[in-house]
Amino acid sequence: MFDDEAKPDGTQAIRRAANILRYIASGSREGVSLRDVSQAMGLSRSTTHRILKCLSDEGLVATSGNTRRHVIGSLTFELGLATSNLQHDLMTWRSVVDDLARETGATAYLMGRSGIECVCLHRAEGSGVVRVIPVELGQRRPLGVGAGATALLASTADPDLNRVLKAIEPHLQTYPALSLERIRSNVDNARRLGFAESEGTVVREVYGLGVAVASAQGPAMLALSLAAHSSIATPERIAAWKKTLVRMVREHRQPAPAAPAAALPVPGGG
């Protein structure tokens, strides 16, 4: 995926380490193996082992003694706390996600943009009889994969959109129901309706609904989304969820003059 083994650049080790951290963060909660990382990065096992050991020694990666699988270490969380302004913003949006799950009964998410990916920053389970959890906390997906990720992608200007689509194309093999054409169509619909929707294209029998939180400048960096079993995602419920999403975003952003209500989608627009 990131074949830079032959590059003699002085920052090569940093780039390799950053790519490995991103890959581990996008893996399952059980972690990834040395072989997984080596193959994904296009690096030899010995080079991969040295980098993983260094990251582990510094607390950026944690390794299970029994399975020898690697997960993100505690230092990454501690470093994240240093971005105080961002953390404050995220904390306030987390409370919105909790309220959203309580009011709708669906699983609610706060998704954040990270380069060509989105990451699950917070998750709250609803009270519905049939619960679904298609995205784990901290899990990464390419932009355009899932409702929240599609809402974020839809806020991207066309020149950057084309660049992102080209970059994510190799990773769509994991999602056989998705193609670049399907993602473009989903983006067009999200721009037209103000909401991104996904049903069965990422996780079978799961309906997703997402809305981007408008930024004062540039593309949206955060999105709220809901996930529910397709059997309970009736047209009436979806219409109610859309209104709830818009209302909660408006109420939360109202004190901030940089985010006028006109930037938000119109309830009931599809």
Short mmCIF file of C-alpha atoms in Angstrom, two decimals:
data_model
loop_
_atom_site.label_atom_id
_atom_site.label_comp_id
_atom_site.label_asym_id
_atom_site.label_seq_id
_atom_site.Cartn_x
_atom_site.Cartn_y
_atom_site.Cartn_z
CA MET A 1 0.00 0.00 0.00
CA PHE A 2 2.81 2.39 0.87
CA ASP A 3 5.86 1.04 -0.94
CA ASP A 4 8.68 3.44 -0.03
CA GLU A 5 11.31 0.90 0.99
CA ALA A 6 13.69 2.06 -1.72
CA LYS A 7 13.46 5.80 -0.99
CA PRO A 8 16.63 7.13 0.66
CA ASP A 9 14.83 10.23 1.95
CA GLY A 10 15.87 11.46 5.41
CA THR A 11 12.24 11.54 6.55
CA GLN A 12 11.58 8.01 5.32
CA ALA A 13 11.42 6.49 8.79
CA ILE A 14 8.90 9.08 9.96
CA ARG A 15 6.67 8.49 6.95
CA ARG A 16 6.85 4.74 7.43
CA ALA A 17 5.99 5.02 11.12
CA ALA A 18 3.06 7.35 10.39
CA ASN A 19 1.72 5.01 7.70
CA ILE A 20 2.01 2.04 10.06
CA LEU A 21 0.13 3.91 12.81
CA ARG A 22 -2.65 4.77 10.37
CA TYR A 23 -2.87 1.16 9.25
CA ILE A 24 -3.02 -0.18 12.81
CA ALA A 25 -5.69 2.40 13.69
CA SER A 26 -7.82 1.25 10.74
CA GLY A 27 -7.63 -2.40 11.81
CA SER A 28 -9.86 -4.41 14.11
CA ARG A 29 -9.96 -4.05 17.87
CA GLU A 30 -8.04 -7.32 18.15
CA GLY A 31 -5.08 -5.70 16.40
CA VAL A 32 -2.96 -6.57 13.38
CA SER A 33 -0.07 -8.97 13.00
CA LEU A 34 3.49 -8.30 11.90
CA ARG A 35 2.72 -10.07 8.64
CA ASP A 36 -0.36 -7.90 8.07
CA VAL A 37 1.64 -4.71 8.53
CA SER A 38 4.56 -5.93 6.42
CA GLN A 39 2.34 -6.84 3.48
CA ALA A 40 0.18 -3.72 3.69
CA MET A 41 3.19 -1.39 3.84
CA GLY A 42 5.26 -3.22 1.23
CA LEU A 43 8.13 -3.53 3.70
CA SER A 44 10.30 -6.48 4.66
CA ARG A 45 9.43 -8.29 7.89
CA SER A 46 12.72 -7.24 9.50
CA THR A 47 12.16 -3.54 8.69
CA THR A 48 8.56 -3.74 9.89
CA HIS A 49 9.64 -5.45 13.11
CA ARG A 50 12.21 -2.74 13.88
CA ILE A 51 9.68 0.05 13.36
CA LEU A 52 6.99 -1.70 15.42
CA LYS A 53 9.44 -2.31 18.26
CA CYS A 54 10.44 1.34 18.31
CA LEU A 55 6.81 2.48 18.27
CA SER A 56 6.05 0.02 21.06
CA ASP A 57 9.01 1.22 23.15
CA GLU A 58 7.71 4.80 22.84
CA GLY A 59 4.14 3.87 23.78
CA LEU A 60 2.66 4.63 20.36
CA VAL A 61 1.87 0.96 19.75
CA ALA A 62 0.86 -1.75 22.22
CA THR A 63 1.51 -5.44 21.59
CA SER A 64 -0.39 -8.36 23.08
CA GLY A 65 1.93 -10.82 24.75
CA ASN A 66 -0.24 -13.80 23.80
CA THR A 67 -1.30 -13.09 20.23
CA ARG A 68 1.55 -10.71 19.26
CA ARG A 69 -1.00 -8.48 17.57
CA HIS A 70 -0.48 -4.74 17.55
CA VAL A 71 -2.93 -1.99 18.51
CA ILE A 72 -2.63 1.77 19.01
CA GLY A 73 -0.79 2.63 22.25
CA SER A 74 -1.78 4.95 25.08
CA LEU A 75 0.66 7.71 24.12
CA THR A 76 -1.39 8.52 21.04
CA PHE A 77 -4.33 9.38 23.30
CA GLU A 78 -2.12 11.49 25.54
CA LEU A 79 -0.74 13.41 22.55
CA GLY A 80 -4.28 13.99 21.32
CA LEU A 81 -5.14 15.74 24.58
CA ALA A 82 -2.58 18.44 23.70
CA THR A 83 -4.89 19.74 20.96
CA SER A 84 -7.03 21.47 23.57
CA ASN A 85 -9.27 23.50 21.23
CA LEU A 86 -10.12 20.47 19.14
CA GLN A 87 -10.72 18.34 22.22
CA HIS A 88 -13.10 20.94 23.66
CA ASP A 89 -15.07 21.00 20.39
CA LEU A 90 -15.20 17.21 20.29
CA MET A 91 -16.41 16.98 23.89
CA THR A 92 -19.34 19.26 23.17
CA TRP A 93 -20.31 17.30 20.05
CA ARG A 94 -20.12 14.04 21.98
CA SER A 95 -22.97 15.20 24.17
CA VAL A 96 -24.99 15.87 21.00
CA VAL A 97 -24.32 12.31 19.82
CA ASP A 98 -25.50 10.95 23.17
CA ASP A 99 -28.72 12.99 22.93
CA LEU A 100 -29.19 11.89 19.32
CA ALA A 101 -29.01 8.20 20.28
CA ARG A 102 -31.47 8.68 23.16
CA GLU A 103 -33.99 10.55 21.03
CA THR A 104 -33.87 8.37 17.91
CA GLY A 105 -33.20 4.96 19.45
CA ALA A 106 -30.57 4.35 16.73
CA THR A 107 -26.80 4.05 17.12
CA ALA A 108 -25.32 7.54 16.75
CA TYR A 109 -21.82 8.51 15.68
CA LEU A 110 -19.47 11.46 15.56
CA MET A 111 -17.20 11.01 12.54
CA GLY A 112 -14.12 13.12 11.83
CA ARG A 113 -12.16 13.74 8.64
CA SER A 114 -8.53 12.59 8.65
CA GLY A 115 -6.91 13.07 5.25
CA ILE A 116 -8.65 10.74 2.81
CA GLU A 117 -10.22 8.79 5.67
CA CYS A 118 -12.80 9.34 8.35
CA VAL A 119 -12.47 8.08 11.91
CA CYS A 120 -15.12 7.27 14.49
CA LEU A 121 -14.57 9.77 17.31
CA HIS A 122 -17.56 8.87 19.46
CA ARG A 123 -20.38 6.33 19.47
CA ALA A 124 -23.59 6.11 21.48
CA GLU A 125 -25.93 3.12 21.38
CA GLY A 126 -29.64 3.75 21.11
CA SER A 127 -32.48 2.02 22.89
CA GLY A 128 -33.91 0.28 19.85
CA VAL A 129 -34.90 -3.37 20.09
CA VAL A 130 -32.65 -4.22 17.12
CA ARG A 131 -29.27 -2.61 17.62
CA VAL A 132 -26.48 -2.43 15.09
CA ILE A 133 -22.87 -1.31 15.53
CA PRO A 134 -21.33 -1.17 12.06
CA VAL A 135 -18.44 1.09 13.15
CA GLU A 136 -16.26 0.68 16.23
CA LEU A 137 -14.84 3.61 18.20
CA GLY A 138 -11.54 4.64 16.62
CA GLN A 139 -12.19 2.66 13.43
CA ARG A 140 -11.12 4.28 10.16
CA ARG A 141 -12.74 4.06 6.75
CA PRO A 142 -12.06 5.76 3.43
CA LEU A 143 -14.12 8.86 2.78
CA GLY A 144 -17.28 7.84 0.92
CA VAL A 145 -17.65 4.53 2.76
CA GLY A 146 -20.71 4.86 5.00
CA ALA A 147 -23.18 7.68 5.58
CA GLY A 148 -21.00 9.87 7.80
CA ALA A 149 -17.97 9.43 5.54
CA THR A 150 -20.09 10.26 2.48
CA ALA A 151 -21.44 13.42 4.14
CA LEU A 152 -17.86 14.55 4.75
CA LEU A 153 -16.83 13.72 1.20
CA ALA A 154 -19.82 15.61 -0.22
CA SER A 155 -18.58 18.81 1.44
CA THR A 156 -15.31 18.56 -0.51
CA ALA A 157 -14.78 20.84 -3.51
CA ASP A 158 -14.73 19.04 -6.87
CA PRO A 159 -10.96 19.30 -7.58
CA ASP A 160 -10.18 17.77 -4.17
CA LEU A 161 -13.05 15.32 -4.54
CA ASN A 162 -11.47 13.84 -7.66
CA ARG A 163 -8.12 13.54 -5.88
CA VAL A 164 -9.72 11.76 -2.92
CA LEU A 165 -11.64 9.35 -5.16
CA LYS A 166 -8.45 8.41 -6.99
CA ALA A 167 -6.67 7.82 -3.69
CA ILE A 168 -9.38 5.64 -2.14
CA GLU A 169 -10.04 3.49 -5.20
CA PRO A 170 -7.49 0.77 -4.28
CA HIS A 171 -9.14 0.39 -0.85
CA LEU A 172 -12.63 -0.26 -2.20
CA GLN A 173 -11.81 -3.93 -2.77
CA THR A 174 -12.87 -4.45 0.84
CA TYR A 175 -16.33 -3.14 -0.03
CA PRO A 176 -17.60 -5.12 -3.04
CA ALA A 177 -20.96 -3.30 -3.09
CA LEU A 178 -19.21 0.05 -3.59
CA SER A 179 -17.52 1.50 -6.65
CA LEU A 180 -16.27 4.95 -7.57
CA GLU A 181 -19.41 5.44 -9.68
CA ARG A 182 -21.63 4.47 -6.73
CA ILE A 183 -19.75 6.83 -4.40
CA ARG A 184 -20.02 9.71 -6.90
CA SER A 185 -23.76 9.09 -7.13
CA ASN A 186 -24.04 9.04 -3.33
CA VAL A 187 -22.11 12.33 -3.13
CA ASP A 188 -24.37 13.93 -5.74
CA ASN A 189 -27.45 12.84 -3.80
CA ALA A 190 -26.01 14.09 -0.51
CA ARG A 191 -25.30 17.51 -2.04
CA ARG A 192 -28.77 17.69 -3.52
CA LEU A 193 -30.71 16.48 -0.47
CA GLY A 194 -28.46 17.69 2.35
CA PHE A 195 -28.12 14.16 3.78
CA ALA A 196 -25.95 11.17 2.95
CA GLU A 197 -27.63 7.77 3.00
CA SER A 198 -26.28 4.24 2.88
CA GLU A 199 -28.18 0.98 2.90
CA GLY A 200 -26.51 -2.41 2.70
CA THR A 201 -23.50 -1.19 0.73
CA VAL A 202 -21.05 -1.29 3.66
CA VAL A 203 -22.72 -3.63 6.15
CA ARG A 204 -25.61 -5.84 5.09
CA GLU A 205 -29.08 -4.92 6.34
CA VAL A 206 -27.86 -1.68 7.91
CA TYR A 207 -29.24 1.73 7.03
CA GLY A 208 -27.08 4.80 7.62
CA LEU A 209 -27.94 8.49 7.61
CA GLY A 210 -25.32 11.24 7.86
CA VAL A 211 -25.07 15.02 7.86
CA ALA A 212 -21.89 17.09 7.77
CA VAL A 213 -21.29 19.85 10.28
CA ALA A 214 -20.50 22.91 8.17
CA SER A 215 -17.10 24.51 8.79
CA ALA A 216 -16.52 28.26 8.72
CA GLN A 217 -13.88 27.65 6.02
CA GLY A 218 -13.13 24.70 3.79
CA PRO A 219 -14.74 21.25 3.83
CA ALA A 220 -16.54 19.90 6.87
CA MET A 221 -14.31 18.18 9.41
CA LEU A 222 -17.08 16.55 11.47
CA ALA A 223 -20.26 14.66 10.67
CA LEU A 224 -23.10 13.18 12.69
CA SER A 225 -24.59 9.89 11.57
CA LEU A 226 -27.15 7.29 12.58
CA ALA A 227 -27.15 3.55 11.96
CA ALA A 228 -30.10 1.20 12.31
CA HIS A 229 -31.24 -2.18 11.06
CA SER A 230 -32.90 -1.80 7.68
CA SER A 231 -36.09 -3.41 8.99
CA ILE A 232 -36.83 -0.43 11.26
CA ALA A 233 -35.66 2.27 8.84
CA THR A 234 -39.14 3.07 7.53
CA PRO A 235 -39.76 6.22 5.46
CA GLU A 236 -41.57 7.78 8.44
CA ARG A 237 -38.68 7.08 10.80
CA ILE A 238 -36.10 8.32 8.31
CA ALA A 239 -38.00 11.58 7.87
CA ALA A 240 -38.14 12.03 11.65
CA TRP A 241 -34.42 11.23 12.00
CA LYS A 242 -33.56 13.85 9.40
CA LYS A 243 -35.49 16.51 11.27
CA THR A 244 -33.84 15.51 14.54
CA LEU A 245 -30.36 15.65 13.03
CA VAL A 246 -30.90 19.11 11.59
CA ARG A 247 -32.45 20.42 14.79
CA MET A 248 -29.66 19.16 17.00
CA VAL A 249 -26.92 20.53 14.75
CA ARG A 250 -28.68 23.90 14.56
CA GLU A 251 -29.18 24.08 18.31
CA HIS A 252 -25.56 23.23 18.93
CA ARG A 253 -24.16 25.65 16.37
CA GLN A 254 -26.55 28.52 17.14
CA PRO A 255 -24.18 30.33 19.54
CA ALA A 256 -21.43 30.28 16.89
CA PRO A 257 -21.95 33.08 14.32
CA ALA A 258 -19.54 31.39 11.88
CA ALA A 259 -22.08 28.61 11.17
CA PRO A 260 -25.36 30.14 9.94
CA ALA A 261 -28.44 27.98 9.88
CA ALA A 262 -28.72 28.52 6.12
CA ALA A 263 -25.69 26.24 5.67
CA LEU A 264 -27.66 23.30 7.03
CA PRO A 265 -29.94 21.01 5.01
CA VAL A 266 -33.68 21.50 4.86
CA PRO A 267 -35.64 18.93 6.90
CA GLY A 268 -37.67 16.50 4.84
CA GLY A 269 -35.60 17.05 1.71
CA GLY A 270 -35.77 13.44 0.68
#
